[in-house]
CSV table of C-alpha atoms in Angstrom, one decimal:
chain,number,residue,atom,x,y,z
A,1,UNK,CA,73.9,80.1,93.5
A,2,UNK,CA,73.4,84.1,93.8
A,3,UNK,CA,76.7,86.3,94.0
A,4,UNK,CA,77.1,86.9,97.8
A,5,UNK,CA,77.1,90.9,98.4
A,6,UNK,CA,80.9,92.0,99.1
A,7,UNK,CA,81.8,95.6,100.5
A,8,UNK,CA,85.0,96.1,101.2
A,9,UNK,CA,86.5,99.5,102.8
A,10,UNK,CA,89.9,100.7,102.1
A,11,UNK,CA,90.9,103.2,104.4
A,12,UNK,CA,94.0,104.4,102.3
A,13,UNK,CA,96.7,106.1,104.1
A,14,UNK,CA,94.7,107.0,106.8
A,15,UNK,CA,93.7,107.0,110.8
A,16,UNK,CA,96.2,106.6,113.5
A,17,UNK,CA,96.1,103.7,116.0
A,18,UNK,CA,93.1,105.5,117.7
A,19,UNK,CA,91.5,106.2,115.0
A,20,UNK,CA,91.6,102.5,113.1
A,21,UNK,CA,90.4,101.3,116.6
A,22,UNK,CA,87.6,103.2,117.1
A,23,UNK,CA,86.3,102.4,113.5
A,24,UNK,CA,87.4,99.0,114.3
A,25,UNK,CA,85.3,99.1,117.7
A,26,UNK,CA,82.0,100.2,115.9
A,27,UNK,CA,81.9,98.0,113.3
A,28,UNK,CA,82.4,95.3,116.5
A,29,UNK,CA,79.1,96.7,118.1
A,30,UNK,CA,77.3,96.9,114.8
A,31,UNK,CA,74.6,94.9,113.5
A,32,UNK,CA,76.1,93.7,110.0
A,33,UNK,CA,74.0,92.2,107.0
A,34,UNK,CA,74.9,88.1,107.5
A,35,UNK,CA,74.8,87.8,104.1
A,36,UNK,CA,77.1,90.3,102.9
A,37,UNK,CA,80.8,89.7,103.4
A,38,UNK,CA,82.4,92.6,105.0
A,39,UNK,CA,86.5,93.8,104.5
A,40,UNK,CA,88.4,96.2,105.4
A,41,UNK,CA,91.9,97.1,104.4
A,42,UNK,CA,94.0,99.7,106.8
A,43,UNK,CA,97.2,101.0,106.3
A,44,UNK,CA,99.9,97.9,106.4
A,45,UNK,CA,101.0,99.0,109.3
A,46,UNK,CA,97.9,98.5,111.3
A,47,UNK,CA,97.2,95.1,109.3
A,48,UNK,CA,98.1,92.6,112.3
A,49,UNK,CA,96.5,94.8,115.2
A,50,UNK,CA,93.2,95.3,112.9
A,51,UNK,CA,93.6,91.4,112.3
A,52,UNK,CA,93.5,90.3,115.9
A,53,UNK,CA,91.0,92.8,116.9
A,54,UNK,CA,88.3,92.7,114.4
A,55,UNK,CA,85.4,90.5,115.7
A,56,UNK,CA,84.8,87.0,113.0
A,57,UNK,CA,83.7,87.3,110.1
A,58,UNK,CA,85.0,90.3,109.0
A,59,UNK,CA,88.1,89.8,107.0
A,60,UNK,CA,91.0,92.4,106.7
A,61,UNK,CA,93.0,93.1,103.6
A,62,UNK,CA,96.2,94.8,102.6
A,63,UNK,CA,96.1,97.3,100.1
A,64,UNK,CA,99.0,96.8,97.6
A,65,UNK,CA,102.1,94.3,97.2
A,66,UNK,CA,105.2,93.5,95.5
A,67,UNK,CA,105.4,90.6,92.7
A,68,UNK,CA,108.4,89.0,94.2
A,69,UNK,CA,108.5,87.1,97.4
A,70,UNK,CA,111.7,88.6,98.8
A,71,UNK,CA,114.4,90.8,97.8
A,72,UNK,CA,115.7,94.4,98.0
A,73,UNK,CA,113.0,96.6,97.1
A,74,UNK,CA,112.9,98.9,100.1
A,75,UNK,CA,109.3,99.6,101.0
A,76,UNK,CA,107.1,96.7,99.6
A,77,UNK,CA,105.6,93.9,100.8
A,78,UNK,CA,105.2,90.4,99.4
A,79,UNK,CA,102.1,88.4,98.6
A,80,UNK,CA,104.6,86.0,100.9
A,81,UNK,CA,104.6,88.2,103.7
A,82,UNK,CA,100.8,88.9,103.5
A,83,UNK,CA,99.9,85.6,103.4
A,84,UNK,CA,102.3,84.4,106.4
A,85,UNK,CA,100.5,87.7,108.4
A,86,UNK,CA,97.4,85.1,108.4
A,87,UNK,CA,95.9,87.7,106.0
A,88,UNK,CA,93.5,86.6,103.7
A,89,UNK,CA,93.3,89.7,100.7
A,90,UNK,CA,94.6,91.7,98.5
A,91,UNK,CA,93.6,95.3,96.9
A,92,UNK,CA,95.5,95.2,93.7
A,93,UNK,CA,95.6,98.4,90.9
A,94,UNK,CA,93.6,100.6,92.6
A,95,UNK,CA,93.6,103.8,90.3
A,96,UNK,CA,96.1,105.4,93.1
A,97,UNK,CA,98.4,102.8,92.5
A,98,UNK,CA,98.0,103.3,88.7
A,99,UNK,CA,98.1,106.9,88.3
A,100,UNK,CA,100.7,108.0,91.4
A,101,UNK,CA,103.1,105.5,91.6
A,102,UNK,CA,103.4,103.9,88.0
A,103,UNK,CA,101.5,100.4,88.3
A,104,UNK,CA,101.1,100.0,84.5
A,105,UNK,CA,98.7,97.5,83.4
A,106,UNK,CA,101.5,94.8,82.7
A,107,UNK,CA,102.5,95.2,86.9
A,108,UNK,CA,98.9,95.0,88.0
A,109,UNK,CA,99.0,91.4,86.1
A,110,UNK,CA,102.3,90.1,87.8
A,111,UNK,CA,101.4,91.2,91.4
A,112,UNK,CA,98.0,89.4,90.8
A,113,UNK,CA,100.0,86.5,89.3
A,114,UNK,CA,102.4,86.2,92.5
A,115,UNK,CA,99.2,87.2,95.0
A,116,UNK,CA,97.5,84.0,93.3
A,117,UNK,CA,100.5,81.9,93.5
A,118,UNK,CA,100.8,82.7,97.5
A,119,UNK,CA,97.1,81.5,97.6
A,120,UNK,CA,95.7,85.2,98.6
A,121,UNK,CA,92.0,86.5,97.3
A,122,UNK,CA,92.5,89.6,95.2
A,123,UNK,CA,90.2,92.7,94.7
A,124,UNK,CA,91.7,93.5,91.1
A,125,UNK,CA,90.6,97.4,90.2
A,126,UNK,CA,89.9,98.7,86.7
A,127,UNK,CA,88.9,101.8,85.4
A,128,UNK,CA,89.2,104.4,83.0
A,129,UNK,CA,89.8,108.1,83.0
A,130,UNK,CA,87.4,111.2,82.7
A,131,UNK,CA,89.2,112.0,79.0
A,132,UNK,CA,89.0,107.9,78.6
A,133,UNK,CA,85.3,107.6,79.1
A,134,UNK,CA,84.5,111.2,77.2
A,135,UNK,CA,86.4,109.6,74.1
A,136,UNK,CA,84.0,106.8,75.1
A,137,UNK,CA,86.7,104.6,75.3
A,138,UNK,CA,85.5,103.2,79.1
A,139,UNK,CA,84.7,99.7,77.8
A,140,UNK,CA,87.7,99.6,75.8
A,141,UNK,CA,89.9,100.2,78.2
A,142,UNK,CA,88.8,98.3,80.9
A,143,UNK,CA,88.6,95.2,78.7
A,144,UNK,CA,92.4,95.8,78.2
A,145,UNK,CA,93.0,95.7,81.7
A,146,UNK,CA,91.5,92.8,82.3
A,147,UNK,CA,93.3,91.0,78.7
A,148,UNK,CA,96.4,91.9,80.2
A,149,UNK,CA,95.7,90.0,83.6
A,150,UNK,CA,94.2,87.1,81.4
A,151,UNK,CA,97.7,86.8,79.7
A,152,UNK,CA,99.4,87.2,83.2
A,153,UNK,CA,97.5,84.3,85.3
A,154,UNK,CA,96.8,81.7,82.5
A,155,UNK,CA,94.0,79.6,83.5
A,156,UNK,CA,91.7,82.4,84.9
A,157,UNK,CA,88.4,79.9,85.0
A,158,UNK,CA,90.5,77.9,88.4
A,159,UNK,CA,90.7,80.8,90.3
A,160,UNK,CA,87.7,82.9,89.1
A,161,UNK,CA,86.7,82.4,93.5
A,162,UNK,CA,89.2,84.0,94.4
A,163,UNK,CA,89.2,87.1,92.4
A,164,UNK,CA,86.6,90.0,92.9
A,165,UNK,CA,86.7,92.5,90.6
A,166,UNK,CA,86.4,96.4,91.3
A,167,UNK,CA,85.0,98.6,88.7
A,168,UNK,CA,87.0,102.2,89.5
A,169,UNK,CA,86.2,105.1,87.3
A,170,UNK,CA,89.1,107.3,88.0
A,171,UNK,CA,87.3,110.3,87.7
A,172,UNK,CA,85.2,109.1,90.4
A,173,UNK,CA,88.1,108.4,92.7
A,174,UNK,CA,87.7,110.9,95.8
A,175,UNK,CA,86.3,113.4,94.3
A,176,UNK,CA,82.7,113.2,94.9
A,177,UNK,CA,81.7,112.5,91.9
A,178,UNK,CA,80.0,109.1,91.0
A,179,UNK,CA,79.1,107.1,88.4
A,180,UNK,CA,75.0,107.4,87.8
A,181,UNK,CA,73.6,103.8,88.3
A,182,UNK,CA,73.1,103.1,84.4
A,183,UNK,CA,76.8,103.9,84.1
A,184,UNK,CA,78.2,101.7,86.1
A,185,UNK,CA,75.8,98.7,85.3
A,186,UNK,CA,76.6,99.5,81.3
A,187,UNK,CA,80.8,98.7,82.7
A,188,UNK,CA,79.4,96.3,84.9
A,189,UNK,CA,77.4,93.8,82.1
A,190,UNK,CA,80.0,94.5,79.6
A,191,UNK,CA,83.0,93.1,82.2
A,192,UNK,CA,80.4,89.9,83.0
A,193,UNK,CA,80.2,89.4,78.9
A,194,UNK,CA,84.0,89.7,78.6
A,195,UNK,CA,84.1,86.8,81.5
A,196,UNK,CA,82.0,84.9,79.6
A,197,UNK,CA,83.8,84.8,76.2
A,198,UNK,CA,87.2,85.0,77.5
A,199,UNK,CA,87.2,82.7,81.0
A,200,UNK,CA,83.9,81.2,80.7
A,201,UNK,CA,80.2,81.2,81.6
A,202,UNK,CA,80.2,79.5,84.9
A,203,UNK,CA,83.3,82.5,85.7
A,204,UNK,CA,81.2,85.1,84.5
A,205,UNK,CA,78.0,84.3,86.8
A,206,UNK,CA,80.1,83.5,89.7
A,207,UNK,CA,82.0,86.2,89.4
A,208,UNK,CA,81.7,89.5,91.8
A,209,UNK,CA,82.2,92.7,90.3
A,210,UNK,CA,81.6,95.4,92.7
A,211,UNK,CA,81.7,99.3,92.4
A,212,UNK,CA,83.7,101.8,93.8
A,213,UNK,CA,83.7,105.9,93.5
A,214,UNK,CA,82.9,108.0,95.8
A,215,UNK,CA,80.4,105.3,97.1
A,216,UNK,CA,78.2,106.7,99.8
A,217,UNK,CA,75.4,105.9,102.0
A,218,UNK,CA,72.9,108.4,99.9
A,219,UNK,CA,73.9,106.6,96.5
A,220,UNK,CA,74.7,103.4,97.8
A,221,UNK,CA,71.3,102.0,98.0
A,222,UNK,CA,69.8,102.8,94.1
A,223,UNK,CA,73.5,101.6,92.8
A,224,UNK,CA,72.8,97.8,95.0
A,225,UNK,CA,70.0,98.1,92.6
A,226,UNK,CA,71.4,96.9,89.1
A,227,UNK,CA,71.8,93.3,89.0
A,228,UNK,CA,75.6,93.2,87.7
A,229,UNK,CA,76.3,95.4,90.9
A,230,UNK,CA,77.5,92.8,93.5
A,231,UNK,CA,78.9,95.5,95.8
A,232,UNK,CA,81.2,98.2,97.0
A,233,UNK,CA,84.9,99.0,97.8
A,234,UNK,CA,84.5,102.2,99.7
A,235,UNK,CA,87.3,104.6,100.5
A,236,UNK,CA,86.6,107.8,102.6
A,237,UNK,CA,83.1,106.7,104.0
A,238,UNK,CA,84.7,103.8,105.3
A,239,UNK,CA,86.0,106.1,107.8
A,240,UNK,CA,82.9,106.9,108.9
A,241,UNK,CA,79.8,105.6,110.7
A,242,UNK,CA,77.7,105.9,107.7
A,243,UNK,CA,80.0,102.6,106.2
A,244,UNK,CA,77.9,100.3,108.6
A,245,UNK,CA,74.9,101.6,106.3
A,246,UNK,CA,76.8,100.8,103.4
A,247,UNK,CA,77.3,97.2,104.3
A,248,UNK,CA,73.5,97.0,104.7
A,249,UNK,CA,72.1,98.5,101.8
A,250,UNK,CA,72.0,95.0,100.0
A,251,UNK,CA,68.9,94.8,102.8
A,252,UNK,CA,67.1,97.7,100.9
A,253,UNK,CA,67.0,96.5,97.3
């Protein structure tokens, strides 16, 4: 069966209530693509008001957790807690996560580890610095991300479902910047071969890898393009109206 289009949007730390509500409210009134699925992943604080207002079929996300289920540890929130909330995801080592507040490659693979074990659905982000992919280490180092969840989960093949995986150049992250189409297909065949030799063949077709980067609706359409490209995770446009056209640019290819 063909990969079904994913684009997520991860709104970050931002919007107030009015805010998240009136991007809430217009993807409500929009026409969206039926056969892409559509996420979207507010501040934590919003998750269970963005959860009962966002119309069906439209799933919500929460955009980091803890790898215990309970505990002291002031200011996190379990895959327990998540998946109790009735929600479904989980945004794990987004480059913000990596390069701001210390999630090493080793704690991206126990908070996917416990988000698995709590039955959640996991974006898992990799991606390599600007000095990274000039040393033209970019392949190199996203493998290793990806070995260290592989150690982490055990038996990837069972859970490949529930497990999309983000491609992130860092350098791309916010700062307008974006990875030409060739460049991120090259990240995006080489992460479906790894699959393939390390989880399996059926894993690596089924699997979704999508792109993120300063994803926009003026690049999104020639990026939905390259056949390894099954979609986006969008940050700042997902504030904005132009996100609905992002959703629907599968309908251009």
């Amino acid at each position: 069966m063909p990969r079904k289009f994913f684009v997520g949007g991860n709104f970050k730390m931002n919007g107030l209530l009015a805010d998240i509500d009136r991007i809430v409210d217009h993807l409500n009134a929009s026409h969206l693509d039926p056969n892409t699925e559509v996420l979207i992943s507010p501040p934590a604080i919003y998750l269970l008001h963005v959860r009962d207002r966002v119309k069906k079929g439209i799933e919500v996300a929460a955009q980091n957790c803890y790898s215990e289920k309970q505990g002291a540890f002031t200011g996190e929130i379990s895959p327990l807690q998540i998946a109790d909330s009735g929600i479904p995801w989980v945004i794990i080592g987004h480059s913000e996560r990596r390069t701001l507040f210390g999630d090493i490659d080793s704690v991206v693979a126990e908070k996917v580890r416990a988000a698995l074990e709590e039955g959640l659905n996991i974006i898992l982000c990799v991606g390599e610095t600007l000095a990274q992919r000039e040393a033209g280490e970019t392949l190199k180092i996203v493998e290793h991300q990806l070995d260290c969840v592989k150690r982490e989960i055990g038996p990837w093949a069972e859970v490949c479902h529930r497990i999309v995986i983000a491609y992130e150049p860092v350098w791309a992250i916010g700062t307008g910047k974006v990875a030409s189409a060739a460049q991120a297909q090259e990240v995006h065949a080489d992460t479906r071969t790894w699959l393939a030799s390390h989880v399996g063949k059926e894993a690596a077709e089924d699997t979704r890898i999508i792109y993120g980067g300063s994803v926009s609706a003026k690049n999104c359409v020639e990026l939905a393009t390259q056949p390894d490209l099954d979609g986006f995770l969008v940050g700042g446009a997902s504030l904005k109206p132009e996100f609905v056209d992002i959703i629907n640019s599968h309908l251009k290819k």
